[in-house]
Tab-separated table of C-alpha atoms and ligand atoms in Angstrom:
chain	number	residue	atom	x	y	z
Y	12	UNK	CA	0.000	0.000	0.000
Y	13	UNK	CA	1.780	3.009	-1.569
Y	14	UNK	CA	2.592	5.604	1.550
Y	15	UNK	CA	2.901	9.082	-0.582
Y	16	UNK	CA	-0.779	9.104	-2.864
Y	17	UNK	CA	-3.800	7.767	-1.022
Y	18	UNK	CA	-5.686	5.734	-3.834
Y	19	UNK	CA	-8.708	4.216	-3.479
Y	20	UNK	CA	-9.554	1.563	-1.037
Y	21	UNK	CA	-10.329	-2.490	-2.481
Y	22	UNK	CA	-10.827	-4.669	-0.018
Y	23	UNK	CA	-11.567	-8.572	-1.072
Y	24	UNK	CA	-11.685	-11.864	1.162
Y	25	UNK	CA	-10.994	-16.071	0.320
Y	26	UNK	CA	-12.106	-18.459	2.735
Y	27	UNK	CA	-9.495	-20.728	3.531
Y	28	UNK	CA	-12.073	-23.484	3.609
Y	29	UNK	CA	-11.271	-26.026	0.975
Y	30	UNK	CA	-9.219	-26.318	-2.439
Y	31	UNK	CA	-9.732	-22.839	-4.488
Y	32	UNK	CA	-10.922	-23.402	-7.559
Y	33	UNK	CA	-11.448	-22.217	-11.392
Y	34	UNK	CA	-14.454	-19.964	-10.011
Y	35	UNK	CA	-12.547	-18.294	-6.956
Y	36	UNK	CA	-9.674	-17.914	-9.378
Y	37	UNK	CA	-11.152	-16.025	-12.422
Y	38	UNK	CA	-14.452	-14.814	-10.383
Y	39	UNK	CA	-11.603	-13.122	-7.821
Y	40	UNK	CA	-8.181	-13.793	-7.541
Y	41	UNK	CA	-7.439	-13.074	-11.540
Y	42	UNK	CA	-9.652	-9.381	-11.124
Y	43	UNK	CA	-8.001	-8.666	-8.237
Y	44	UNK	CA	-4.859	-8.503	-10.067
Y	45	UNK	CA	-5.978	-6.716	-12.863
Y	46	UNK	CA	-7.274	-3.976	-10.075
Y	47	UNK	CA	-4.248	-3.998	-7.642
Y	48	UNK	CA	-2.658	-0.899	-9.638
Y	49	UNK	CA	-5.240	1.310	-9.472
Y	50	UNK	CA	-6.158	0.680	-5.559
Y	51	UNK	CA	-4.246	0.306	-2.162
Y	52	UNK	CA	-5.546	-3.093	-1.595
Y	53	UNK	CA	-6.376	-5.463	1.326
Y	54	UNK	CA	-6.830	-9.153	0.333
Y	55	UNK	CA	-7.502	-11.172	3.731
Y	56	UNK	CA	-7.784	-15.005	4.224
Y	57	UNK	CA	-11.041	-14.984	5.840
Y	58	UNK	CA	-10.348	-17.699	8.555
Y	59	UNK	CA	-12.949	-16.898	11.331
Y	60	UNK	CA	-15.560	-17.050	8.617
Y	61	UNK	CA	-14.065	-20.345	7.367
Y	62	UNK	CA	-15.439	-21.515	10.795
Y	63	UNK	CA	-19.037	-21.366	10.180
Y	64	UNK	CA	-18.880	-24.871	9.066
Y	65	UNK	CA	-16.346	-27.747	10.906
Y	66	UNK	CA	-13.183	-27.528	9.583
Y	67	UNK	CA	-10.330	-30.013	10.193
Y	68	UNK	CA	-7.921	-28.184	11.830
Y	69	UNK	CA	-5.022	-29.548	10.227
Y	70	UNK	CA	-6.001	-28.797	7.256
Y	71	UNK	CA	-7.861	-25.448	7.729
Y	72	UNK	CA	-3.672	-24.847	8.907
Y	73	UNK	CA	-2.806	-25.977	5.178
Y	74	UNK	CA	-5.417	-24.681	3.452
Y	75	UNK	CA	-4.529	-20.627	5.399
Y	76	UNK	CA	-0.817	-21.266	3.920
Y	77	UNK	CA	-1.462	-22.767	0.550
Y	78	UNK	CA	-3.796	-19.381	-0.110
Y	79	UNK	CA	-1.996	-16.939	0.943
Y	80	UNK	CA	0.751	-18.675	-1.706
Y	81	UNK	CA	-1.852	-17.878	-3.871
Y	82	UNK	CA	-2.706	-14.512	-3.778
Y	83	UNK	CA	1.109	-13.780	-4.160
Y	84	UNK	CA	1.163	-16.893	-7.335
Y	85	UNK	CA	-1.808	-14.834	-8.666
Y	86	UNK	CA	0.909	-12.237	-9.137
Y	87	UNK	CA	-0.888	-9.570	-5.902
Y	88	UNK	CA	2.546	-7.805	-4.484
Y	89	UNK	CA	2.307	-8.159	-0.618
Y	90	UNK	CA	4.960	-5.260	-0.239
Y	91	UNK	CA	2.505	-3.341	-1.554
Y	92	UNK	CA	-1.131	-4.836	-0.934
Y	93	UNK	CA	-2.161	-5.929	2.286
Y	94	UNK	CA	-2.146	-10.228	2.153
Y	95	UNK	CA	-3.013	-11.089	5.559
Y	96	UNK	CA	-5.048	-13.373	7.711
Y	97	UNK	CA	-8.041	-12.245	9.580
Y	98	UNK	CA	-7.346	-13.913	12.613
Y	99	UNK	CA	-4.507	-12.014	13.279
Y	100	UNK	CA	-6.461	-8.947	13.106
Y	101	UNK	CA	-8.609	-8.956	16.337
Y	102	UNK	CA	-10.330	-6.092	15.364
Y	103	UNK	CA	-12.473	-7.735	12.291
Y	104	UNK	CA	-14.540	-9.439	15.711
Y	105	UNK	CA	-14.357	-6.811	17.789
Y	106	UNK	CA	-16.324	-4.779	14.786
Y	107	UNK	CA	-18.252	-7.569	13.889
Y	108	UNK	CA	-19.821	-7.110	17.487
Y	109	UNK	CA	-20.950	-3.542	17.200
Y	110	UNK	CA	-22.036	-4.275	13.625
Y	111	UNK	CA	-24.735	-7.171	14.984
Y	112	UNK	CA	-26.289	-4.677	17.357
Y	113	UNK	CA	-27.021	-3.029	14.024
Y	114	UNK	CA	-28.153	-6.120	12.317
Y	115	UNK	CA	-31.817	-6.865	12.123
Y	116	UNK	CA	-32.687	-10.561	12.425
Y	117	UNK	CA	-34.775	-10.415	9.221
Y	118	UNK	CA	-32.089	-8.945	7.456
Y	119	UNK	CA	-29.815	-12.140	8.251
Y	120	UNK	CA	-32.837	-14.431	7.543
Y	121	UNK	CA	-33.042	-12.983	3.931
Y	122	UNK	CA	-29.520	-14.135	3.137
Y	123	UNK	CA	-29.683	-16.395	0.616
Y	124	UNK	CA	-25.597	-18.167	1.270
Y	125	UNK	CA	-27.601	-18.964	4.477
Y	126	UNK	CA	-30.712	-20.264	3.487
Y	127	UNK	CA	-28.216	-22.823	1.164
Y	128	UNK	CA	-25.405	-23.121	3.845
Y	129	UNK	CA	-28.014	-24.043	6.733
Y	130	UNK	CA	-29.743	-26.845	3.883
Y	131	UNK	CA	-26.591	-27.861	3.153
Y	132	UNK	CA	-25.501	-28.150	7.059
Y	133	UNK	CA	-28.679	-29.562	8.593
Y	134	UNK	CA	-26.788	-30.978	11.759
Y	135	UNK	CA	-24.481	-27.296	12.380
Y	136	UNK	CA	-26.953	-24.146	11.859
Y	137	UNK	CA	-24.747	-22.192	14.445
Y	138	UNK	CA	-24.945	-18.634	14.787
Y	139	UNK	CA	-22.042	-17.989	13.208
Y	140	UNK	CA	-23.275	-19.175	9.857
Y	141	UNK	CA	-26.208	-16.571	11.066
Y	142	UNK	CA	-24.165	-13.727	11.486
Y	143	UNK	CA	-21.822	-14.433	8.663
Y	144	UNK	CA	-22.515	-11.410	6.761
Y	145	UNK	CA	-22.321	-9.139	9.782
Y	146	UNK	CA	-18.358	-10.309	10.079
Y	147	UNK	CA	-18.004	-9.757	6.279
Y	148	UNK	CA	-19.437	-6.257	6.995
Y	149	UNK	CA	-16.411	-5.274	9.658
Y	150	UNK	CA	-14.003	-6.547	7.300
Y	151	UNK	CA	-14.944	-4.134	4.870
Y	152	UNK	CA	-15.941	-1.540	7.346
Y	153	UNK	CA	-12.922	-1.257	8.789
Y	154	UNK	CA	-10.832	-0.438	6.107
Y	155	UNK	CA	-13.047	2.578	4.972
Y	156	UNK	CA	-13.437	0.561	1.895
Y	157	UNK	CA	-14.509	1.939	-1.533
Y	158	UNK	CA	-14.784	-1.122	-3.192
Y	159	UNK	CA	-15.031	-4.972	-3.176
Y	160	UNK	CA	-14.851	-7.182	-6.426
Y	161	UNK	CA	-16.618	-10.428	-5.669
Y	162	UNK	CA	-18.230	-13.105	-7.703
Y	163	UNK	CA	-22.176	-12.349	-7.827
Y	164	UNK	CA	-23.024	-14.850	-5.090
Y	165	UNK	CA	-21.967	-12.148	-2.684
Y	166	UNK	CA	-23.816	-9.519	-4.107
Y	167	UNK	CA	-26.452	-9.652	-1.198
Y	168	UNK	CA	-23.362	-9.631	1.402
Y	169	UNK	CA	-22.389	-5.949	-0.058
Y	170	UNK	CA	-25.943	-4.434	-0.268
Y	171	UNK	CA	-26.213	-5.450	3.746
Y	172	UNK	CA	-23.105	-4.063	4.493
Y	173	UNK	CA	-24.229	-0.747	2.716
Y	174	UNK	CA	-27.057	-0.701	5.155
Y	175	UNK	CA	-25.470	-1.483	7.907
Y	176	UNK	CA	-22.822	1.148	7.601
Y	177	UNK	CA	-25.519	3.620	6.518
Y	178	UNK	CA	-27.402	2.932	9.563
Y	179	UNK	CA	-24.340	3.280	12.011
Y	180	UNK	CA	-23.706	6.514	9.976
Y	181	UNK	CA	-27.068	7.750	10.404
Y	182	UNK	CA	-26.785	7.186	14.214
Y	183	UNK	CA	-23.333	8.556	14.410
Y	184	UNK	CA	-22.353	10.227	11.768
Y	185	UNK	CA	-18.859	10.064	9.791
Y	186	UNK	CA	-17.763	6.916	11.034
Y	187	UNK	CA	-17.788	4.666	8.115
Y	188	UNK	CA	-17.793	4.711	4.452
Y	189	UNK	CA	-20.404	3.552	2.450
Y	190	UNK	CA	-18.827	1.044	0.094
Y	191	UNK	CA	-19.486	-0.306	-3.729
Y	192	UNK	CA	-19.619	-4.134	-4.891
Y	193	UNK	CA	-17.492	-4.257	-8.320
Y	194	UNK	CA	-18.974	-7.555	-10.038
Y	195	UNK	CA	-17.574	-7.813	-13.465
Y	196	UNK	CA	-20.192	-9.558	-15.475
Y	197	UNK	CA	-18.069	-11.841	-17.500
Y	198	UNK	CA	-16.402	-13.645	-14.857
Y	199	UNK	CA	-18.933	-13.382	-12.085
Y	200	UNK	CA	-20.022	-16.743	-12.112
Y	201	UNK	CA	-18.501	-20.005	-13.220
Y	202	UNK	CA	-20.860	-22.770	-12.838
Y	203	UNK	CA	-19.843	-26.518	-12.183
Y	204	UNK	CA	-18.940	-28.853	-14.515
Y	205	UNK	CA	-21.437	-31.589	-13.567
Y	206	UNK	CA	-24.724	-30.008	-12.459
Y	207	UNK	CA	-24.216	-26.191	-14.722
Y	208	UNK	CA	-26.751	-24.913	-13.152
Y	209	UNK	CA	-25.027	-24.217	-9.894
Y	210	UNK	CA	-21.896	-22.177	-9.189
Y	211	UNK	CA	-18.788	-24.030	-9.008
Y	212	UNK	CA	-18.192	-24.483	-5.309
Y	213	UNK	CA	-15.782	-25.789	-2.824
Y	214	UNK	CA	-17.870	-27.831	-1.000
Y	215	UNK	CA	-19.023	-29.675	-4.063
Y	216	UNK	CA	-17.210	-33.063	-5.726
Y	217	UNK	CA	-13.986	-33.281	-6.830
Y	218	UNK	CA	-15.352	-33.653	-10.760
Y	219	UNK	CA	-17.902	-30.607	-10.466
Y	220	UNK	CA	-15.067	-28.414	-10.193
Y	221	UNK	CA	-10.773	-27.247	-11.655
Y	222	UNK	CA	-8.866	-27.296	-8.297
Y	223	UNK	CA	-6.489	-24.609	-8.688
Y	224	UNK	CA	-3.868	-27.356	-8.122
Y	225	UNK	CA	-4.942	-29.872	-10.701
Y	226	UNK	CA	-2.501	-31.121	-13.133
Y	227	UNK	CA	-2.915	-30.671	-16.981
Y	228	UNK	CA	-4.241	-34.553	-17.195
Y	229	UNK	CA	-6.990	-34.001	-14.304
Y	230	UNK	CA	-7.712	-30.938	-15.825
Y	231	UNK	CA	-8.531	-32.488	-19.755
Y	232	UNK	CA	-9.977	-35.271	-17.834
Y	233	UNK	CA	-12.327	-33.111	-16.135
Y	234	UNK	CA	-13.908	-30.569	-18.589
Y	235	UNK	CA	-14.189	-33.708	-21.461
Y	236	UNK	CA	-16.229	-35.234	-18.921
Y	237	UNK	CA	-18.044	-31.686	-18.510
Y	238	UNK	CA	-21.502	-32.218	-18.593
Y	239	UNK	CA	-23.256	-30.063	-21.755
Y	240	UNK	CA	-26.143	-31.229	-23.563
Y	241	UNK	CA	-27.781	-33.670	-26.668
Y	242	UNK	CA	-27.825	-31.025	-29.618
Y	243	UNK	CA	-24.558	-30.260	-30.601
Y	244	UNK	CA	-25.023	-26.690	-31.499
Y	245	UNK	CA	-22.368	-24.438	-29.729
Y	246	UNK	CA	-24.120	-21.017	-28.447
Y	247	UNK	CA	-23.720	-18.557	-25.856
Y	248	UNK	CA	-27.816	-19.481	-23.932
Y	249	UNK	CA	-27.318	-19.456	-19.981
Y	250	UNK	CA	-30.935	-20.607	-20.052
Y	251	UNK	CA	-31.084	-23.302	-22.512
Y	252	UNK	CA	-27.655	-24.422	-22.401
Y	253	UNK	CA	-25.910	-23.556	-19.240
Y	254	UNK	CA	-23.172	-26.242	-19.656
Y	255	UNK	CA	-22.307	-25.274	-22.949
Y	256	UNK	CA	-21.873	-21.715	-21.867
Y	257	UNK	CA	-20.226	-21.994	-18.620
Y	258	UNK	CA	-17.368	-23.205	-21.091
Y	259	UNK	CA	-17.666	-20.928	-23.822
Y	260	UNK	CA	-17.575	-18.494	-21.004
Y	261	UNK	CA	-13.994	-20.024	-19.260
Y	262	UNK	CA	-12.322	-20.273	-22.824
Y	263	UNK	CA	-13.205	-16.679	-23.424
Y	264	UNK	CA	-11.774	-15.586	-19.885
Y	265	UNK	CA	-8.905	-17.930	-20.078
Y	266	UNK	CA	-8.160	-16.944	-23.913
Y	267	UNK	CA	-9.210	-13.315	-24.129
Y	268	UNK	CA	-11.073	-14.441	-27.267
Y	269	UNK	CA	-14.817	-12.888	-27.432
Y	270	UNK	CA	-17.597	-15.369	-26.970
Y	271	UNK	CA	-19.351	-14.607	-30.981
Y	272	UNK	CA	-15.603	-15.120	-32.133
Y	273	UNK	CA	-15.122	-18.828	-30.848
Y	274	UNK	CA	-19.010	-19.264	-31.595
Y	275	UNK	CA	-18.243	-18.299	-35.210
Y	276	UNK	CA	-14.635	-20.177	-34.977
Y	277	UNK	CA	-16.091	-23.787	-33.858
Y	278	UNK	CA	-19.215	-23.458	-35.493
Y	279	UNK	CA	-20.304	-27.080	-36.476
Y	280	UNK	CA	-17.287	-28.834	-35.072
Y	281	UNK	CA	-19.155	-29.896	-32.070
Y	282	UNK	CA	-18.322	-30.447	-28.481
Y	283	UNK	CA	-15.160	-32.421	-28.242
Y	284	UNK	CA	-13.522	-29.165	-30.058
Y	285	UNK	CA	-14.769	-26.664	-27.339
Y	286	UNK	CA	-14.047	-29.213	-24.418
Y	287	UNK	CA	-10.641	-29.512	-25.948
Y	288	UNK	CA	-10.069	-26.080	-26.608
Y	289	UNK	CA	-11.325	-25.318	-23.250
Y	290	UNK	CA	-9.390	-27.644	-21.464
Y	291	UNK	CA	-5.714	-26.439	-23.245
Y	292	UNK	CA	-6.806	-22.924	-22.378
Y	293	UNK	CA	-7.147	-23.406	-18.743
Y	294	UNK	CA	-3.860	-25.244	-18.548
Y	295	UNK	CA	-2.078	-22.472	-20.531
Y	296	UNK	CA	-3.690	-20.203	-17.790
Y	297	UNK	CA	-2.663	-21.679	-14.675
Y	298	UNK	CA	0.666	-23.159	-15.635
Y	299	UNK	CA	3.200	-19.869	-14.704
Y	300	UNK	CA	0.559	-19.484	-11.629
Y	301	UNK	CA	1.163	-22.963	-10.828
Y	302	UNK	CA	4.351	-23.264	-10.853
Y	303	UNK	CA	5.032	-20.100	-8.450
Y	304	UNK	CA	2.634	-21.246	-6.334
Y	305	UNK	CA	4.834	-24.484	-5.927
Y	306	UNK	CA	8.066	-22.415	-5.106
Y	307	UNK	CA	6.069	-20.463	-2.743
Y	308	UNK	CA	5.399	-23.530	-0.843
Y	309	UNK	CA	8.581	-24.634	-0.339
Y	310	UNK	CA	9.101	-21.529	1.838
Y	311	UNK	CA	6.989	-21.477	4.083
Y	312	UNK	CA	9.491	-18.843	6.237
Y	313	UNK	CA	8.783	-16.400	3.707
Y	314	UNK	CA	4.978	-16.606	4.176
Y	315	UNK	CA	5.154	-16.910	7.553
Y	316	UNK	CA	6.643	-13.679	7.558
Y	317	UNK	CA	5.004	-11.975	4.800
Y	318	UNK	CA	1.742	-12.575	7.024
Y	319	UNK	CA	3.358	-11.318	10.276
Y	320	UNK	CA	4.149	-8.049	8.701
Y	321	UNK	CA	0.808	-7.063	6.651
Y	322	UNK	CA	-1.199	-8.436	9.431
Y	323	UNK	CA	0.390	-5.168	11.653
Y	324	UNK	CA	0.055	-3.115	8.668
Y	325	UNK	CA	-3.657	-4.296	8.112
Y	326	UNK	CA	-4.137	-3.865	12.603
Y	327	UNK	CA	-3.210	0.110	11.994
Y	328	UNK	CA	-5.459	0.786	10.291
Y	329	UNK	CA	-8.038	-1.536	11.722
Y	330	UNK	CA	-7.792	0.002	14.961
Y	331	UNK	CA	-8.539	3.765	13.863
Y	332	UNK	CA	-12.170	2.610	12.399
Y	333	UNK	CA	-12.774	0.607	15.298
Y	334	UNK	CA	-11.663	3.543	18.021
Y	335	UNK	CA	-13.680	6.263	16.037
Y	336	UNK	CA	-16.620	3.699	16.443
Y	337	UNK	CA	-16.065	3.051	20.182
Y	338	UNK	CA	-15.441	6.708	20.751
Y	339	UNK	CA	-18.477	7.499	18.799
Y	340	UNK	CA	-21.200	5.145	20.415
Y	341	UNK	CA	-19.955	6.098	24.227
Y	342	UNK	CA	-17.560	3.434	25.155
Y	343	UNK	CA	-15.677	4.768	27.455
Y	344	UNK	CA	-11.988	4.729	26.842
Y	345	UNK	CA	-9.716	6.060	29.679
Z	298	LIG	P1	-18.226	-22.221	-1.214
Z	298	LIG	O1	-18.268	-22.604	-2.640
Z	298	LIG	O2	-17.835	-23.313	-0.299
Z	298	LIG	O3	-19.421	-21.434	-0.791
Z	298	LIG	P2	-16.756	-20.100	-2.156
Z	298	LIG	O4	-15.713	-20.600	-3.056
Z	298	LIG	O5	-17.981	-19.474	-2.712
Z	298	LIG	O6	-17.053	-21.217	-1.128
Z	298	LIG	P3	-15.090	-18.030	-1.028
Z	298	LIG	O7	-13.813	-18.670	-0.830
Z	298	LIG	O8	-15.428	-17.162	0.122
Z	298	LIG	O9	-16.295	-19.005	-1.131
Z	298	LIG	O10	-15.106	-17.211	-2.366
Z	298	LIG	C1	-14.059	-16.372	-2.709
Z	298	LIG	C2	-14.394	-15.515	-3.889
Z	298	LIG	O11	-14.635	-16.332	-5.049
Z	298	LIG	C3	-15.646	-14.659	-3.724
Z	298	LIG	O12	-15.410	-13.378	-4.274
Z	298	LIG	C4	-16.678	-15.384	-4.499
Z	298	LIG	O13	-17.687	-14.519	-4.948
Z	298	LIG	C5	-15.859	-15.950	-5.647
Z	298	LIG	N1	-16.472	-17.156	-6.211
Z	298	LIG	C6	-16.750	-18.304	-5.568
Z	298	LIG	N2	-17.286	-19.206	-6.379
Z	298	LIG	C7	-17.359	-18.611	-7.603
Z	298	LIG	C8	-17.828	-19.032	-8.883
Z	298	LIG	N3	-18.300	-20.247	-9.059
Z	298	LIG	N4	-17.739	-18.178	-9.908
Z	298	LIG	C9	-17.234	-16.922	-9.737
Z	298	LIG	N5	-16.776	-16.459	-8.555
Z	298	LIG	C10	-16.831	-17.287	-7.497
Z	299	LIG	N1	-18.231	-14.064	2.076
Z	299	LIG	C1	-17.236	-14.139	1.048
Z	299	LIG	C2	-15.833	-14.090	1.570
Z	299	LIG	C3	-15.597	-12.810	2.303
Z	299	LIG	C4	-15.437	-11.529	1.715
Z	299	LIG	C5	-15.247	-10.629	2.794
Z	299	LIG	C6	-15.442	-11.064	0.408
Z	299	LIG	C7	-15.523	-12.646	3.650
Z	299	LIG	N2	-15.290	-11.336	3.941
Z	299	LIG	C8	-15.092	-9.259	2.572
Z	299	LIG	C9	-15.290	-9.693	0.202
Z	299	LIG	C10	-15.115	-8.817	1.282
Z	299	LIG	C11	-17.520	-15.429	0.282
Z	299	LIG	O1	-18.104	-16.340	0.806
Z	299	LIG	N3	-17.113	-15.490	-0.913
């Protein structure tokens, strides 16, 4: 984060809660890079949200390293955005605690991530999974954020954190500022591979879904198996042909070719051209991200240091939303 001209602020968040995938990396990681120049940026590994559901801690260990390895593989510069862990950053739940005496009940019940999560997690509907959105609130919040890219699943998230800091604000005034969702339409939702009319998720199979760590083979093994449909017709039709168009829409993202281009291009040379195409394209992509992401892993040192550091740069700043806030609502503070 550049010291001598303020920029904008971009805050964005990964859970740490499973293998990232082709949807975390071109719905976020691959925009936040495209965005880190014009922005000081915070990208946190959202651990205390990862928490919502059981997570094995061993792994949930892994999974906080292997992440933060990618952010920096992604190409993000920690020197100069903040890459840090929200654990380490006691503020995020210290905020999160004002923020849910701001938080209607029926505002949480409209969340649609929990309507799914609590299906999904019929033995576990804690409170946290509740109040999830409230936490994703003071992460933003507390960086006086002016904008968030996120995949359109989190759409909802941003509008109630818009309310929530316009309601503080309205209350006591100046303390927060109001910030903007940046969804770019192209790449807001990849859907799986097996059931297209979902979004590619981490808690889903192995097959519905690119792990950001498959190899070329798993990854050709994967999208020929991608289900499409019984014409053979290749066209852009969410609707009628989601599975078809969740991978004319990777090739385009992963190629840079326009969607009526490889329409026109494959036009009559049926599915096994687009899977293949498809499947060489994504390989191409992640290859150099891949590989530094393998390096990266091998010192761990490094990381373990680079997440030290921007975890006090990321608590400086923390701490002057969250004392305006205290100051403001009347705790008293000696
Ligand atoms: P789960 O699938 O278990 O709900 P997730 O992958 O959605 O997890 P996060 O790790 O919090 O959850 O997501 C990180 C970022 O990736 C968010 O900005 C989210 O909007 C984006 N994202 C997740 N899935 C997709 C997808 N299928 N397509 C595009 N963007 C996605
Ligand atoms: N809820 C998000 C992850 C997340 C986030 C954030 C994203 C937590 N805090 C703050 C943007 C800003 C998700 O499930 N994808």
């Amino acid at each position: 984060m550049s010291q001598t001209e303020p920029k904008p602020i971009l805050f964005s968040g990964i859970q740490p809660s499973g293998h990232i995938h082709l949807g975390n990396y071109i719905g976020a990681m691959r925009n936040f890079k495209l965005l880190e120049d014009q922005y000081d940026c915070l990208f946190s590994i959202v651990d205390l949200h990862a928490l919502t559901v059981r997570q094995e801690p061993a792994s949930l260990r892994r999974q906080t390293l292997e992440l933060a390895a990618m952010y920096i593989a992604a190409g993000l510069n920690p020197a100069e955005s903040i890459i840090y862990c929200q654990s380490h950053v006691p503020q995020h739940a210290e905020l999160a605690w004002i923020l849910n005496c701001f938080t209607y009940m029926g505002e949480l019940s409209r969340m649609t991530q929990f309507k799914d999560k609590a299906k999904k997690h019929q033995d576990n509907i804690n409170a946290g999974l509740f109040t999830y959105p409230v936490l994703m609130a003071a992460d933003i919040l507390l960086y006086q954020t002016d904008v968030v890219p996120v995949g359109a699943d989190q759409k909802q998230h941003i509008e109630l954190a818009r309310d929530i800091a316009q309601r503080f604000n309205a209350i006591h005034p100046g303390v927060f500022k109001v910030p903007e969702g940046y969804i770019p339409r192209q790449t807001a939702k990849i859907m799986s591979l097996t059931e297209p009319g979902k979004k590619m998720s981490k808690s889903d199979s192995d097959d519905s879904m690119i792990s950001f760590t498959d190899t070329p083979p798993e990854i050709r093994r994967k999208i020929k198996r991608a289900v499409t449909d019984s014409d053979a017709e290749i066209r852009f039709d969410r609707r009628n042909k989601p599975g078809v168009s969740n991978l004319l829409g990777i090739l385009s993202v992963c190629s840079g070719e326009k969607v009526d281009k490889i329409c026109q291009r494959l036009e009559g040379k049926g599915y096994g051209a687009l899977k293949e195409e498809t499947a060489e394209a994504v390989v191409a992509m992640l290859a150099p991200v891949q590989e530094r992401f393998h390096t990266l892993m091998e010192d761990k040192a490094y990381l373990a240091e680079t997440l030290r550091n921007n975890a006090q740069r990321a608590q400086k700043l923390a701490q002057r939303t969250l004392q305006k806030a205290y100051k403001k609502l009347g705790l008293y503070q000696p």
